């Protein structure tokens, strides 16, 4: 089950309502290195928000566990992206692109 579905299920379990609406998307980033850097910045920002609110969830063990698992998944993604950017800096863009094939 994906994260969105888990969060939606938890909101419904708590008696909340789900509102799904269209959002304007961002421009598609075609350069893979720019994409990685943009994604890393978004991940960093998102992790900061999650860290900030984890203590507030301790009174709700079910929600806390969902967020804890989500946080671990996001941290893994963050470290992977960070590692890829470090690798690009060490071996260069062309070698990194070749290694992705």
N, CA, C and O atoms as a DFTB+ gen file, in Angstrom:
404 C
 N C O
     1  1       0.855      -1.184       0.000
     2  2       0.000       0.000       0.000
     3  2       0.892       1.235       0.000
     4  3       1.830       1.326       0.792
     5  1       0.604       2.183      -0.883
     6  2       1.406       3.393      -0.961
     7  2       1.162       4.324       0.215
     8  3       0.189       4.189       0.958
     9  1       2.087       5.279       0.357
    10  2       2.003       6.202       1.499
    11  2       0.732       7.036       1.485
    12  3       0.117       7.245       2.531
    13  1       0.336       7.511       0.325
    14  2      -0.868       8.347       0.247
    15  2      -2.074       7.556       0.742
    16  3      -2.892       8.065       1.508
    17  1      -2.171       6.317       0.299
    18  2      -3.300       5.484       0.721
    19  2      -3.262       5.231       2.230
    20  3      -4.304       5.244       2.884
    21  1      -2.082       5.002       2.779
    22  2      -1.960       4.795       4.228
    23  2      -2.402       6.039       4.998
    24  3      -3.143       5.943       5.977
    25  1      -1.944       7.201       4.549
    26  2      -2.322       8.440       5.227
    27  2      -3.819       8.720       5.075
    28  3      -4.470       9.156       6.025
    29  1      -4.359       8.471       3.888
    30  2      -5.789       8.689       3.680
    31  2      -6.617       7.755       4.567
    32  3      -7.607       8.176       5.167
    33  1      -6.213       6.505       4.645
    34  2      -6.914       5.543       5.495
    35  2      -6.880       5.983       6.950
    36  3      -7.883       5.886       7.656
    37  1      -5.717       6.472       7.402
    38  2      -5.601       6.914       8.798
    39  2      -6.481       8.131       9.062
    40  3      -7.124       8.214      10.109
    41  1      -6.515       9.063       8.134
    42  2      -7.369      10.245       8.292
    43  2      -8.834       9.826       8.401
    44  3      -9.573      10.339       9.241
    45  1      -9.245       8.896       7.551
    46  2     -10.624       8.409       7.606
    47  2     -10.890       7.671       8.914
    48  3     -11.961       7.822       9.500
    49  1      -9.921       6.871       9.379
    50  2     -10.067       6.164      10.659
    51  2     -10.268       7.136      11.818
    52  3     -10.966       6.828      12.784
    53  1      -9.657       8.299      11.713
    54  2      -9.767       9.307      12.773
    55  2     -11.007      10.192      12.614
    56  3     -11.227      11.118      13.395
    57  1     -11.817       9.892      11.584
    58  2     -13.053      10.648      11.382
    59  2     -12.901      11.875      10.511
    60  3     -13.814      12.695      10.426
    61  1     -11.762      12.007       9.866
    62  2     -11.531      13.155       9.001
    63  2     -12.127      12.959       7.622
    64  3     -12.596      11.871       7.287
    65  1     -12.109      13.995       6.836
    66  2     -12.581      13.959       5.456
    67  2     -11.387      14.100       4.526
    68  3     -10.404      14.771       4.841
    69  1     -11.494      13.458       3.388
    70  2     -10.447      13.543       2.372
    71  2     -10.960      14.440       1.252
    72  3     -12.057      14.234       0.734
    73  1     -10.170      15.421       0.888
    74  2     -10.512      16.308      -0.216
    75  2      -9.408      16.169      -1.260
    76  3      -8.249      16.492      -1.002
    77  1      -9.775      15.694      -2.415
    78  2      -8.807      15.526      -3.501
    79  2      -9.122      16.574      -4.560
    80  3     -10.254      16.681      -5.031
    81  1      -8.112      17.335      -4.920
    82  2      -8.317      18.368      -5.928
    83  2      -7.090      18.462      -6.818
    84  3      -5.992      18.048      -6.444
    85  1      -7.300      19.007      -7.985
    86  2      -6.197      19.193      -8.922
    87  2      -5.273      20.295      -8.433
    88  3      -5.716      21.306      -7.888
    89  1      -4.007      20.086      -8.633
    90  2      -3.006      21.103      -8.309
    91  2      -2.208      21.396      -9.568
    92  3      -2.009      20.521     -10.410
    93  1      -1.763      22.607      -9.684
    94  2      -0.891      22.934     -10.805
    95  2       0.444      22.254     -10.590
    96  3       1.050      22.379      -9.526
    97  1       0.895      21.543     -11.587
    98  2       2.172      20.863     -11.495
    99  2       3.322      21.810     -11.754
   100  3       3.139      22.951     -12.179
   101  1       4.497      21.310     -11.491
   102  2       5.693      22.084     -11.781
   103  2       6.181      21.718     -13.174
   104  3       5.774      20.706     -13.744
   105  1       7.044      22.543     -13.703
   106  2       7.629      22.241     -15.000
   107  2       8.428      20.948     -14.910
   108  3       9.027      20.642     -13.878
   109  1       8.427      20.200     -15.998
   110  2       9.200      18.961     -16.052
   111  2      10.672      19.322     -16.187
   112  3      11.056      20.117     -17.045
   113  1      11.486      18.728     -15.330
   114  2      12.935      18.957     -15.375
   115  2      13.541      17.856     -16.230
   116  3      13.453      16.678     -15.885
   117  1      14.149      18.232     -17.333
   118  2      14.686      17.247     -18.267
   119  2      16.128      16.872     -17.967
   120  3      16.562      15.772     -18.309
   121  1      16.876      17.765     -17.335
   122  2      18.269      17.476     -17.000
   123  2      18.306      16.631     -15.724
   124  3      17.842      17.087     -14.679
   125  1      18.848      15.406     -15.787
   126  2      18.807      14.517     -14.622
   127  2      19.554      15.054     -13.400
   128  3      19.158      14.779     -12.267
   129  1      20.604      15.798     -13.611
   130  2      21.368      16.319     -12.476
   131  2      20.602      17.463     -11.815
   132  3      20.554      17.560     -10.589
   133  1      20.012      18.319     -12.628
   134  2      19.169      19.382     -12.066
   135  2      17.983      18.761     -11.328
   136  3      17.575      19.244     -10.273
   137  1      17.438      17.686     -11.895
   138  2      16.332      16.989     -11.236
   139  2      16.763      16.469      -9.865
   140  3      16.055      16.660      -8.876
   141  1      17.924      15.812      -9.804
   142  2      18.420      15.285      -8.526
   143  2      18.601      16.393      -7.499
   144  3      18.219      16.244      -6.339
   145  1      19.183      17.502      -7.931
   146  2      19.426      18.611      -7.000
   147  2      18.117      19.239      -6.521
   148  3      17.981      19.576      -5.345
   149  1      17.162      19.394      -7.426
   150  2      15.858      19.942      -7.051
   151  2      15.135      18.992      -6.102
   152  3      14.549      19.418      -5.107
   153  1      15.185      17.702      -6.423
   154  2      14.545      16.690      -5.587
   155  2      15.184      16.641      -4.203
   156  3      14.486      16.509      -3.197
   157  1      16.503      16.745      -4.152
   158  2      17.213      16.727      -2.871
   159  2      16.794      17.916      -2.003
   160  3      16.609      17.769      -0.794
   161  1      16.646      19.075      -2.609
   162  2      16.215      20.259      -1.854
   163  2      14.801      20.066      -1.302
   164  3      14.523      20.424      -0.157
   165  1      13.912      19.501      -2.116
   166  2      12.543      19.235      -1.655
   167  2      12.526      18.190      -0.542
   168  3      11.779      18.315       0.428
   169  1      13.357      17.161      -0.694
   170  2      13.433      16.119       0.331
   171  2      13.937      16.701       1.643
   172  3      13.415      16.380       2.711
   173  1      14.937      17.545       1.566
   174  2      15.499      18.159       2.766
   175  2      14.444      18.996       3.487
   176  3      14.312      18.937       4.709
   177  1      13.706      19.766       2.714
   178  2      12.635      20.600       3.268
   179  2      11.549      19.730       3.910
   180  3      11.078      20.024       5.009
   181  1      11.162      18.668       3.222
   182  2      10.132      17.770       3.740
   183  2      10.564      17.046       5.000
   184  3       9.776      16.888       5.933
   185  1      11.824      16.601       5.032
   186  2      12.331      15.917       6.227
   187  2      12.322      16.851       7.427
   188  3      12.006      16.431       8.540
   189  1      12.664      18.109       7.208
   190  2      12.643      19.086       8.305
   191  2      11.248      19.204       8.910
   192  3      11.096      19.285      10.129
   193  1      10.242      19.213       8.057
   194  2       8.859      19.310       8.536
   195  2       8.483      18.061       9.329
   196  3       7.870      18.158      10.392
   197  1       8.849      16.895       8.815
   198  2       8.510      15.643       9.510
   199  2       9.202      15.584      10.865
   200  3       8.569      15.247      11.865
   201  1      10.496      15.908      10.911
   202  2      11.229      15.898      12.189
   203  2      10.550      16.817      13.204
   204  3      10.433      16.488      14.385
   205  1      10.110      17.966      12.721
   206  2       9.513      18.977      13.596
   207  2       8.240      18.465      14.275
   208  3       7.966      18.808      15.425
   209  1       7.471      17.651      13.566
   210  2       6.166      17.245      14.084
   211  2       6.112      15.842      14.680
   212  3       5.069      15.443      15.197
   213  1       7.198      15.090      14.624
   214  2       7.171      13.719      15.150
   215  2       6.806      13.677      16.633
   216  3       6.042      12.804      17.045
   217  1       7.326      14.589      17.437
   218  2       7.016      14.594      18.871
   219  2       5.525      14.796      19.135
   220  3       4.988      14.273      20.112
   221  1       4.862      15.550      18.268
   222  2       3.429      15.801      18.447
   223  2       2.580      14.555      18.227
   224  3       1.409      14.528      18.607
   225  1       3.159      13.528      17.618
   226  2       2.392      12.329      17.283
   227  2       2.522      11.222      18.320
   228  3       1.884      10.178      18.182
   229  1       3.329      11.424      19.346
   230  2       3.593      10.353      20.308
   231  2       2.353       9.906      21.074
   232  3       2.320       8.781      21.573
   233  1       1.339      10.749      21.182
   234  2       0.103      10.361      21.867
   235  2      -0.819       9.525      20.979
   236  3      -1.833       9.007      21.445
   237  1      -0.466       9.398      19.710
   238  2      -1.247       8.596      18.760
   239  2      -0.306       7.560      18.145
   240  3       0.262       7.797      17.079
   241  1      -0.137       6.410      18.812
   242  2       0.863       5.433      18.370
   243  2       0.675       4.941      16.933
   244  3       1.659       4.675      16.242
   245  1      -0.557       4.817      16.480
   246  2      -0.786       4.331      15.116
   247  2      -0.268       5.335      14.092
   248  3       0.457       4.970      13.166
   249  1      -0.640       6.590      14.264
   250  2      -0.168       7.630      13.348
   251  2       1.342       7.792      13.464
   252  3       2.028       7.984      12.460
   253  1       1.858       7.715      14.680
   254  2       3.301       7.837      14.905
   255  2       4.057       6.755      14.132
   256  3       5.076       7.041      13.503
   257  1       3.567       5.524      14.175
   258  2       4.235       4.422      13.468
   259  2       4.201       4.626      11.955
   260  3       5.186       4.356      11.268
   261  1       3.076       5.099      11.442
   262  2       2.990       5.369      10.000
   263  2       4.015       6.431       9.618
   264  3       4.743       6.273       8.638
   265  1       4.070       7.517      10.396
   266  2       5.025       8.589      10.102
   267  2       6.464       8.130      10.288
   268  3       7.346       8.536       9.531
   269  1       6.708       7.290      11.286
   270  2       8.066       6.788      11.518
   271  2       8.540       5.968      10.315
   272  3       9.675       6.118       9.864
   273  1       7.664       5.103       9.800
   274  2       8.008       4.315       8.616
   275  2       8.184       5.205       7.393
   276  3       9.089       4.993       6.587
   277  1       7.315       6.199       7.262
   278  2       7.416       7.144       6.150
   279  2       8.725       7.928       6.235
   280  3       9.399       8.137       5.226
   281  1       9.075       8.356       7.436
   282  2      10.317       9.092       7.650
   283  2      11.523       8.251       7.242
   284  3      12.434       8.750       6.582
   285  1      11.532       6.984       7.630
   286  2      12.642       6.096       7.262
   287  2      12.751       5.972       5.744
   288  3      13.855       5.977       5.200
   289  1      11.623       5.863       5.064
   290  2      11.608       5.760       3.608
   291  2      12.121       7.048       2.966
   292  3      12.906       7.005       2.019
   293  1      11.680       8.179       3.478
   294  2      12.123       9.470       2.948
   295  2      13.613       9.704       3.209
   296  3      14.316      10.240       2.353
   297  1      14.092       9.304       4.384
   298  2      15.524       9.442       4.681
   299  2      16.354       8.596       3.728
   300  3      17.412       9.027       3.270
   301  1      15.877       7.396       3.431
   302  2      16.583       6.529       2.485
   303  2      16.661       7.188       1.110
   304  3      17.715       7.177       0.473
   305  1      15.551       7.759       0.654
   306  2      15.536       8.474      -0.627
   307  2      16.495       9.665      -0.602
   308  3      17.221       9.906      -1.566
   309  1      16.492      10.405       0.507
   310  2      17.360      11.571       0.655
   311  2      18.833      11.166       0.557
   312  3      19.605      11.789      -0.172
   313  1      19.217      10.120       1.296
   314  2      20.614       9.687       1.287
   315  2      21.026       9.144      -0.076
   316  3      22.173       9.316      -0.488
   317  1      20.102       8.488      -0.780
   318  2      20.411       8.002      -2.119
   319  2      20.677       9.187      -3.047
   320  3      21.677       9.206      -3.765
   321  1      19.782      10.172      -3.028
   322  2      19.956      11.352      -3.888
   323  2      21.249      12.083      -3.555
   324  3      21.980      12.507      -4.450
   325  1      21.524      12.225      -2.274
   326  2      22.754      12.887      -1.831
   327  2      23.985      12.119      -2.327
   328  3      24.963      12.715      -2.777
   329  1      23.919      10.798      -2.237
   330  2      25.020       9.964      -2.716
   331  2      25.233      10.099      -4.210
   332  3      26.371      10.120      -4.678
   333  1      24.138      10.193      -4.967
   334  2      24.256      10.346      -6.415
   335  2      24.902      11.680      -6.777
   336  3      25.736      11.743      -7.681
   337  1      24.525      12.730      -6.085
   338  2      25.129      14.043      -6.345
   339  2      26.614      14.020      -5.992
   340  3      27.433      14.572      -6.726
   341  1      26.964      13.392      -4.884
   342  2      28.383      13.256      -4.519
   343  2      29.143      12.461      -5.572
   344  3      30.275      12.798      -5.918
   345  1      28.514      11.403      -6.081
   346  2      29.149      10.582      -7.114
   347  2      29.367      11.391      -8.389
   348  3      30.418      11.281      -9.021
   349  1      28.393      12.193      -8.765
   350  2      28.522      13.045      -9.952
   351  2      29.702      13.995      -9.789
   352  3      30.469      14.207     -10.728
   353  1      29.845      14.565      -8.597
   354  2      30.959      15.480      -8.341
   355  2      32.305      14.758      -8.417
   356  3      33.305      15.355      -8.815
   357  1      32.336      13.486      -8.040
   358  2      33.600      12.731      -8.053
   359  2      33.964      12.228      -9.444
   360  3      35.121      12.327      -9.853
   361  1      32.978      11.681     -10.187
   362  2      33.315      11.043     -11.461
   363  2      32.902      11.857     -12.679
   364  3      33.269      11.517     -13.804
   365  1      32.151      12.916     -12.469
   366  2      31.722      13.764     -13.578
   367  2      30.382      13.334     -14.152
   368  3      29.947      12.191     -14.011
   369  1      29.750      14.299     -14.804
   370  2      28.405      14.089     -15.340
   371  2      28.353      12.967     -16.369
   372  3      27.493      12.089     -16.292
   373  1      29.276      12.995     -17.336
   374  2      29.235      12.004     -18.420
   375  2      29.431      10.584     -17.895
   376  3      28.724       9.665     -18.309
   377  1      30.395      10.399     -16.979
   378  2      30.618       9.065     -16.412
   379  2      29.414       8.614     -15.587
   380  3      29.045       7.440     -15.607
   381  1      28.811       9.547     -14.867
   382  2      27.637       9.189     -14.068
   383  2      26.480       8.788     -14.979
   384  3      25.802       7.790     -14.735
   385  1      26.261       9.580     -16.036
   386  2      25.185       9.244     -16.975
   387  2      25.413       7.873     -17.598
   388  3      24.469       7.098     -17.757
   389  1      26.658       7.569     -17.953
   390  2      26.983       6.258     -18.511
   391  2      26.682       5.152     -17.512
   392  3      26.197       4.086     -17.892
   393  1      26.965       5.396     -16.245
   394  2      26.723       4.367     -15.222
   395  2      25.235       4.115     -14.989
   396  3      24.864       3.097     -14.406
   397  1      24.387       5.027     -15.437
   398  2      22.946       4.870     -15.244
   399  2      22.288       4.025     -16.333
   400  3      21.118       3.656     -16.223
   401  1      23.040       3.726     -17.373
   402  2      22.478       2.939     -18.486
   403  2      22.460       1.475     -18.128
   404  3      22.024       0.649     -18.930
